[in-house]
Amino acid sequence: MIPELDIDPYAPEHLIAPYPMHQQLREAGPVVRLRPYPTLVACARHEQVQAVLGDHTHFISGAGVGLTNFHREPPFRPRSLILEADAPLHTQTRAVLSRIMSPKAVQQIRAGFAAEAEALVDRCLQKGENKGEICGIHDLAQAYPLKVFPDAVGLADGPERENLLLYGDMVFNSMGPRNALFEKSVEKVGPVTAWIMAHCQREHLRPGGFGDQIYQAADAGEISQEQAPMLVRSFLSAGVDTTVNGLGNALFALAQHPEAYAQLHADPTLARPAFEEALRWESTAQTFFRTAAVDTQIAGVPVAADTKVLCLLAAANRDPRKWPEPDRYDILRRPSGHMAFGSGIHGCVGQAVARLEGEVVLAALARRVKRIECTGPHTRRLNNTLRALGSLPLRLIPA
Ligand code: 4IA
């Protein structure tokens, strides 16, 4: 009754080129099974992904939002107090993070973030002039979030910030199977975890920054003192590798679509919708899981209690039932309802910060750069959850 497909979404060929697989999954039915993972069900259509994410009482996060079911296997690291939590804990921690990253708070960091974006694009133009090309990933997509986000959190500057990339790679790999990608990132992250946990402590966090504001919430009794470092860990887990790849994918989209870049250059106010459309077109976080809390159903298909539900956000974002010409990158589309930030009560709490980063970087490019060209083949950094580039050689032609 429920279609069963012989597809491993974590096989390298599908991580490299996921879109044909997404189409197969969407067309097979609203809910499918995957032979390599007999204990889960998967949804790839927009309607069902939205329904599952929108129903947090039947589809919980507390058993983990990766493939591992925390009811049966221990979590790989102490569980996040927001991502891997349900009410009432989630309600309490989310309130604190959502205030720290409220639209008003984001308005206050805007000018600084914009100035950094302009300075960085200037440095990239300079480097491009000297060397003929830049790496869109290393020089721009990584450099920018590694500067502005840890600054906002309140970490000291320095090359150790690269630890955040290794840590993010591990966190997002850990949401998939225990495959070679996971093992490799765990190997590399060894000494990094101690650095991350140390930098969750108040003495490493500039007074007034996002991290310190967590401790202020603990001082005010909104969360406990023991919860504070774990919520800072959420910033350090979720705040860098996500925007690095959101920006990287947006640069890739624009480099592959010169006509879209020309529209952006002609009207830099399109920076925000161009970033948003890039999130739809290449969802940074490709997949998340929920766990059925009770015997329930999706699109009338029975789903037993404790079943893991794989939600293919990236497939929902190209579902032709939802989007006309879904494979087209169209910066005039205004893709409201995309799933790249998830949706429902667990929808990305940092999305205003992420959008700010995307907007100001693309706006700085739009104003200073007439054209961007790929000067050679890009490489991919395979990850069980993230759509990530390893390198993207670009020529920036100044305006
Ligand atoms: C956390 C979904 C992703 C962006 C994410 C990763 C880690 C955490 C939250 C969100 O550690 O809380």
Coordinates of C-alpha atoms and ligand atoms in Angstrom, one line a residue:
M1 CA 0.0 0.0 0.0
I2 CA 2.9 2.3 0.7
P3 CA 5.4 2.5 -2.1
E4 CA 8.9 1.1 -1.3
L5 CA 11.9 2.4 -3.2
D6 CA 15.4 1.1 -3.5
I7 CA 17.0 4.5 -2.8
D8 CA 19.6 5.5 -0.3
P9 CA 19.4 9.3 0.0
Y10 CA 22.8 9.3 1.7
A11 CA 24.6 7.5 -1.1
P12 CA 27.3 9.8 -2.5
E13 CA 25.6 10.0 -6.0
H14 CA 22.4 11.3 -4.4
L15 CA 24.3 13.8 -2.2
I16 CA 26.1 15.1 -5.3
A17 CA 23.0 15.3 -7.4
P18 CA 19.8 15.0 -5.3
Y19 CA 17.2 16.3 -7.6
P20 CA 16.5 13.2 -9.8
M21 CA 16.1 11.3 -6.5
H22 CA 13.7 13.9 -5.1
Q23 CA 11.6 13.7 -8.2
Q24 CA 11.4 9.9 -7.8
L25 CA 10.4 10.2 -4.2
R26 CA 7.7 12.8 -4.8
E27 CA 6.2 11.0 -7.8
A28 CA 6.1 7.6 -5.9
G29 CA 3.6 8.9 -3.4
P30 CA 2.9 11.3 -0.5
V31 CA 4.6 8.9 1.9
V32 CA 7.2 6.3 0.8
R33 CA 9.5 3.7 2.4
L34 CA 13.1 3.3 1.5
R35 CA 14.5 -0.2 1.4
P36 CA 17.9 0.7 2.9
Y37 CA 16.2 2.2 6.0
P38 CA 13.2 -0.1 6.7
T39 CA 12.2 1.6 10.0
L40 CA 11.4 5.0 8.5
V41 CA 8.9 6.7 6.2
A42 CA 9.8 9.6 4.0
C43 CA 7.9 12.6 2.6
A44 CA 9.1 14.6 -0.3
R45 CA 6.0 16.6 -1.4
H46 CA 5.5 20.1 -0.1
E47 CA 2.0 19.4 1.3
Q48 CA 3.2 16.5 3.5
V49 CA 6.4 18.1 4.6
Q50 CA 4.5 21.1 5.8
A51 CA 1.8 18.9 7.4
V52 CA 4.4 16.9 9.4
L53 CA 6.4 20.0 10.5
G54 CA 3.2 21.8 11.3
D55 CA 2.0 19.1 13.7
H56 CA 4.4 19.0 16.6
T57 CA 2.1 17.1 18.9
H58 CA 2.0 14.0 16.6
F59 CA 5.5 14.5 15.2
I60 CA 8.0 15.3 17.9
S61 CA 11.6 16.5 18.0
G62 CA 12.6 15.1 21.4
A63 CA 13.6 11.7 19.9
G64 CA 16.1 13.6 17.7
V65 CA 15.7 15.3 14.3
G66 CA 18.2 13.0 12.6
L67 CA 17.9 9.3 11.7
T68 CA 18.9 8.1 15.2
N69 CA 15.9 7.5 17.4
F70 CA 16.9 8.7 20.9
H71 CA 14.2 6.4 22.4
R72 CA 16.3 3.5 21.2
E73 CA 19.9 4.8 20.9
P74 CA 21.7 7.4 22.9
P75 CA 22.2 10.8 21.2
F76 CA 25.7 11.3 19.7
R77 CA 26.1 14.5 21.9
P78 CA 24.1 15.8 24.8
R79 CA 20.9 16.8 23.2
S80 CA 20.2 20.3 22.2
L81 CA 17.7 22.1 24.5
I82 CA 15.9 23.6 21.6
L83 CA 16.3 21.6 18.4
E84 CA 15.9 18.2 20.0
A85 CA 13.3 19.2 22.6
D86 CA 9.5 19.4 22.8
A87 CA 7.2 21.5 25.0
P88 CA 7.5 22.6 27.7
L89 CA 11.3 22.7 27.5
H90 CA 11.3 23.9 23.9
T91 CA 8.8 26.7 24.6
Q92 CA 11.0 28.1 27.4
T93 CA 14.3 27.9 25.5
R94 CA 12.8 29.1 22.2
A95 CA 11.4 32.2 24.0
V96 CA 14.9 33.2 25.1
L97 CA 16.6 32.7 21.7
S98 CA 13.8 34.3 19.8
R99 CA 14.1 37.4 21.9
I100 CA 17.9 37.6 21.4
M101 CA 17.4 37.3 17.6
S102 CA 14.2 39.3 17.4
P103 CA 13.6 41.6 14.4
K104 CA 14.4 44.5 16.7
A105 CA 17.7 43.0 17.8
V106 CA 18.6 42.2 14.2
Q107 CA 17.9 45.8 13.3
Q108 CA 20.5 46.8 15.8
I109 CA 23.3 44.7 14.2
R110 CA 22.3 45.6 10.7
A111 CA 24.6 48.5 10.1
G112 CA 27.7 46.6 11.4
F113 CA 26.8 43.5 9.3
A114 CA 26.4 45.7 6.2
A115 CA 29.7 47.4 6.7
E116 CA 31.5 44.1 7.0
A117 CA 29.9 42.8 3.8
E118 CA 31.0 45.9 1.9
A119 CA 34.5 45.6 3.3
L120 CA 34.8 41.9 2.5
V121 CA 33.5 42.4 -1.1
D122 CA 36.2 45.1 -1.5
R123 CA 38.8 42.7 -0.3
C124 CA 37.6 40.0 -2.7
L125 CA 37.8 42.5 -5.6
Q126 CA 41.3 43.4 -4.5
K127 CA 42.3 39.7 -4.3
G128 CA 40.6 39.0 -7.7
E129 CA 42.6 41.9 -9.2
N130 CA 45.8 40.4 -8.0
K131 CA 45.1 36.7 -8.6
G132 CA 42.5 36.7 -11.4
E133 CA 40.0 34.8 -9.3
I134 CA 38.7 34.2 -5.8
C135 CA 37.2 31.2 -4.2
G136 CA 33.5 32.0 -3.6
I137 CA 33.4 29.6 -0.7
H138 CA 36.7 30.3 1.2
D139 CA 37.0 34.0 0.5
L140 CA 33.4 35.0 0.7
A141 CA 30.8 32.4 1.9
Q142 CA 33.0 31.2 4.8
A143 CA 34.8 34.4 5.6
Y144 CA 31.7 36.5 6.1
P145 CA 29.7 34.4 8.6
L146 CA 33.0 33.5 10.4
K147 CA 33.5 37.2 11.0
V148 CA 30.1 38.6 11.8
F149 CA 28.3 35.8 13.6
P150 CA 30.9 34.9 16.2
D151 CA 31.3 38.7 16.7
A152 CA 27.6 39.0 17.4
V153 CA 27.7 36.0 19.8
G154 CA 30.7 37.6 21.4
L155 CA 33.6 35.3 20.8
A156 CA 37.2 36.6 20.4
D157 CA 38.5 36.9 16.9
G158 CA 41.2 34.6 15.6
P159 CA 41.9 31.6 13.4
E160 CA 40.5 29.1 15.9
R161 CA 37.1 30.3 14.7
E162 CA 37.5 27.8 11.9
N163 CA 36.6 25.2 14.6
L164 CA 33.0 26.3 14.1
L165 CA 33.1 24.9 10.5
L166 CA 34.4 21.5 11.7
Y167 CA 31.9 21.4 14.5
G168 CA 29.0 22.3 12.2
D169 CA 30.1 19.7 9.7
M170 CA 30.0 17.0 12.4
V171 CA 26.6 18.2 13.8
F172 CA 25.0 18.0 10.4
N173 CA 26.6 14.7 9.5
S174 CA 25.4 13.2 12.8
M175 CA 21.7 13.7 11.6
G176 CA 22.2 11.0 8.9
P177 CA 23.4 7.4 9.2
R178 CA 26.6 6.4 10.8
N179 CA 28.3 6.2 7.4
A180 CA 31.8 7.1 6.3
L181 CA 31.0 10.8 6.1
F182 CA 29.9 10.8 9.7
E183 CA 32.9 8.8 10.9
K184 CA 35.3 11.1 9.1
S185 CA 33.9 14.3 10.5
V186 CA 33.9 12.8 14.0
E187 CA 37.5 12.0 13.6
K188 CA 38.3 15.5 12.6
V189 CA 36.2 17.1 15.3
G190 CA 38.0 15.4 18.3
P191 CA 39.9 18.3 19.8
V192 CA 37.3 20.8 18.5
T193 CA 34.5 19.7 20.8
A194 CA 36.5 20.8 23.9
W195 CA 37.1 24.2 22.3
I196 CA 33.4 24.6 21.5
M197 CA 32.3 23.7 25.0
A198 CA 34.9 26.0 26.6
H199 CA 33.6 28.8 24.5
C200 CA 30.1 28.3 25.7
Q201 CA 31.3 29.6 29.1
R202 CA 30.5 33.1 30.1
E203 CA 34.1 34.2 30.6
H204 CA 34.7 33.6 26.8
L205 CA 31.7 35.8 25.8
R206 CA 31.8 39.5 25.4
P207 CA 29.3 41.3 27.7
G208 CA 26.2 42.3 25.7
G209 CA 26.7 39.8 22.9
F210 CA 24.1 37.0 22.0
G211 CA 26.0 34.5 24.2
D212 CA 26.1 36.8 27.2
Q213 CA 22.4 37.6 26.7
I214 CA 21.8 33.8 27.3
Y215 CA 23.5 34.1 30.7
Q216 CA 21.5 37.3 31.4
A217 CA 18.3 35.2 30.8
A218 CA 19.7 32.7 33.3
D219 CA 20.3 35.5 35.8
A220 CA 16.7 36.6 35.4
G221 CA 15.5 33.0 36.1
E222 CA 14.1 32.4 32.6
I223 CA 16.4 29.3 32.2
S224 CA 18.7 27.6 34.6
Q225 CA 22.4 28.4 34.9
E226 CA 23.2 24.8 33.7
Q227 CA 21.1 25.4 30.6
A228 CA 22.9 28.6 29.6
P229 CA 26.1 27.0 28.1
M230 CA 24.0 24.5 26.2
L231 CA 22.0 27.3 24.6
V232 CA 25.2 29.0 23.6
R233 CA 26.2 25.7 22.1
S234 CA 23.1 26.0 19.9
F235 CA 24.4 29.3 18.5
L236 CA 27.8 27.7 17.8
S237 CA 26.2 24.6 16.2
A238 CA 23.6 26.2 14.1
G239 CA 24.9 29.7 13.4
V240 CA 27.8 29.3 11.0
D241 CA 27.8 26.3 8.7
T242 CA 24.2 27.0 7.8
T243 CA 24.8 30.6 6.6
V244 CA 28.2 29.6 5.0
N245 CA 26.3 27.2 2.8
G246 CA 23.3 29.5 2.3
L247 CA 25.7 32.1 1.0
G248 CA 27.8 29.6 -1.0
N249 CA 24.7 28.2 -2.7
A250 CA 23.4 31.7 -3.5
L251 CA 26.8 32.6 -5.1
F252 CA 26.6 29.4 -7.0
A253 CA 23.1 30.1 -8.2
L254 CA 24.0 33.6 -9.3
A255 CA 27.2 32.5 -11.0
Q256 CA 25.2 29.8 -12.9
H257 CA 22.5 32.4 -13.9
P258 CA 24.1 35.5 -15.5
E259 CA 20.7 36.9 -16.4
A260 CA 19.6 36.7 -12.7
Y261 CA 22.9 38.4 -11.7
A262 CA 22.2 41.1 -14.2
Q263 CA 18.8 41.7 -12.7
L264 CA 20.4 41.9 -9.2
H265 CA 23.1 44.3 -10.4
A266 CA 20.5 46.5 -12.1
D267 CA 18.4 46.6 -8.9
P268 CA 20.4 45.8 -5.7
T269 CA 17.1 45.9 -3.7
L270 CA 16.6 42.4 -5.2
A271 CA 19.4 41.1 -2.9
R272 CA 16.9 39.8 -0.3
P273 CA 14.6 38.0 -2.7
A274 CA 17.6 36.7 -4.6
F275 CA 18.9 35.1 -1.4
E276 CA 15.5 33.8 -0.5
E277 CA 15.1 32.1 -3.9
A278 CA 18.5 30.6 -3.5
L279 CA 17.4 29.0 -0.3
R280 CA 14.4 27.5 -2.1
W281 CA 16.5 26.4 -5.1
E282 CA 19.3 24.8 -3.1
S283 CA 18.1 24.2 0.5
T284 CA 21.0 24.4 2.8
A285 CA 19.5 21.9 5.2
Q286 CA 18.3 19.2 2.8
T287 CA 16.5 17.0 5.3
F288 CA 15.2 16.7 8.9
F289 CA 13.4 14.0 10.8
R290 CA 10.5 13.9 13.2
T291 CA 9.3 11.0 15.2
A292 CA 5.7 9.9 15.4
A293 CA 4.6 10.3 19.1
V294 CA 1.6 8.0 18.7
D295 CA 0.0 5.8 16.0
T296 CA -1.0 8.4 13.5
Q297 CA -1.2 9.0 9.7
I298 CA 0.2 11.2 6.9
A299 CA -2.0 11.7 3.9
G300 CA -4.2 8.9 5.2
V301 CA -1.2 6.5 5.3
P302 CA -0.9 4.9 8.8
V303 CA 2.4 5.7 10.6
A304 CA 3.1 3.7 13.8
A305 CA 4.2 5.3 17.0
D306 CA 8.0 5.8 17.3
T307 CA 8.5 5.7 13.5
K308 CA 11.1 8.2 12.2
V309 CA 9.7 10.5 9.4
L310 CA 12.2 11.8 6.9
C311 CA 11.2 15.2 5.7
L312 CA 12.9 16.2 2.5
L313 CA 12.8 20.0 2.7
A314 CA 14.8 20.4 -0.5
A315 CA 12.4 18.1 -2.4
A316 CA 9.4 20.1 -1.1
N317 CA 11.1 23.2 -2.3
R318 CA 11.1 22.0 -5.8
D319 CA 7.7 20.3 -5.8
P320 CA 5.9 21.1 -9.0
R321 CA 2.6 20.8 -7.1
K322 CA 3.6 23.9 -5.2
W323 CA 6.0 25.9 -7.5
P324 CA 5.7 26.7 -11.2
E325 CA 8.9 25.7 -13.0
P326 CA 10.4 24.6 -9.7
D327 CA 13.9 24.0 -11.1
R328 CA 14.2 27.6 -12.4
Y329 CA 16.2 30.0 -10.2
D330 CA 14.1 33.1 -10.6
I331 CA 14.9 36.0 -8.3
L332 CA 11.5 37.7 -9.0
R333 CA 9.6 34.6 -7.7
R334 CA 9.2 35.7 -4.0
P335 CA 9.1 32.1 -2.8
S336 CA 7.1 32.4 0.4
G337 CA 6.2 29.1 1.9
H338 CA 9.6 27.5 1.1
M339 CA 10.8 25.0 3.7
A340 CA 14.5 25.9 3.8
F341 CA 14.1 27.2 7.4
G342 CA 11.8 24.4 8.2
S343 CA 8.3 25.5 9.4
G344 CA 6.1 25.3 12.4
I345 CA 7.2 25.9 16.0
H346 CA 10.7 24.6 15.3
G347 CA 11.2 26.9 12.2
C348 CA 14.6 28.5 12.3
V349 CA 14.8 30.9 15.2
G350 CA 17.8 32.6 13.7
Q351 CA 16.3 33.2 10.3
A352 CA 16.3 37.0 10.6
V353 CA 20.0 36.9 11.2
A354 CA 20.5 34.5 8.3
R355 CA 18.5 36.7 5.9
L356 CA 20.4 39.7 7.0
E357 CA 23.7 38.1 6.2
G358 CA 22.4 36.9 2.8
E359 CA 20.9 40.3 2.0
V360 CA 23.9 42.5 2.8
V361 CA 26.4 40.2 1.1
L362 CA 24.4 40.0 -2.1
A363 CA 23.6 43.8 -2.0
A364 CA 27.3 44.6 -1.6
L365 CA 28.1 42.4 -4.5
A366 CA 25.3 43.8 -6.6
R367 CA 26.6 47.4 -6.1
R368 CA 30.3 46.7 -6.7
V369 CA 30.4 43.8 -9.1
K370 CA 29.0 44.0 -12.7
R371 CA 29.3 40.2 -13.5
I372 CA 30.5 37.1 -11.8
E373 CA 31.9 34.2 -13.8
C374 CA 32.9 30.7 -12.9
T375 CA 36.5 30.3 -13.9
G376 CA 36.7 26.5 -13.3
P377 CA 34.8 23.5 -12.0
H378 CA 33.4 23.8 -8.4
T379 CA 33.8 21.0 -5.9
R380 CA 31.2 19.7 -3.4
R381 CA 31.7 19.0 0.3
L382 CA 29.5 16.0 0.9
N383 CA 27.5 16.1 4.1
N384 CA 24.6 13.9 5.3
T385 CA 22.3 17.0 5.8
L386 CA 23.9 20.1 4.2
R387 CA 24.0 21.0 0.6
A388 CA 27.6 22.3 0.6
L389 CA 30.3 23.4 -1.8
G390 CA 34.0 22.8 -1.2
S391 CA 35.2 25.4 -3.6
L392 CA 33.8 27.8 -6.2
P393 CA 36.4 29.6 -8.4
L394 CA 35.0 32.9 -9.5
R395 CA 36.0 36.0 -11.4
L396 CA 34.4 39.2 -10.1
I397 CA 34.2 41.9 -12.8
P398 CA 34.0 45.3 -11.0
A399 CA 31.2 47.7 -11.8
Ligands
4IA1 C1 21.4 23.1 18.2 C2 18.9 22.6 12.3 C3 20.2 23.3 12.6 C4 20.3 24.6 11.9 C5 20.5 23.3 14.0 C6 21.6 22.6 14.5 C7 21.9 22.6 15.8 C8 21.1 23.2 16.7 C9 19.9 23.9 16.3 C10 19.6 23.9 14.9 O1 22.4 22.6 18.5 O2 20.5 23.6 18.9

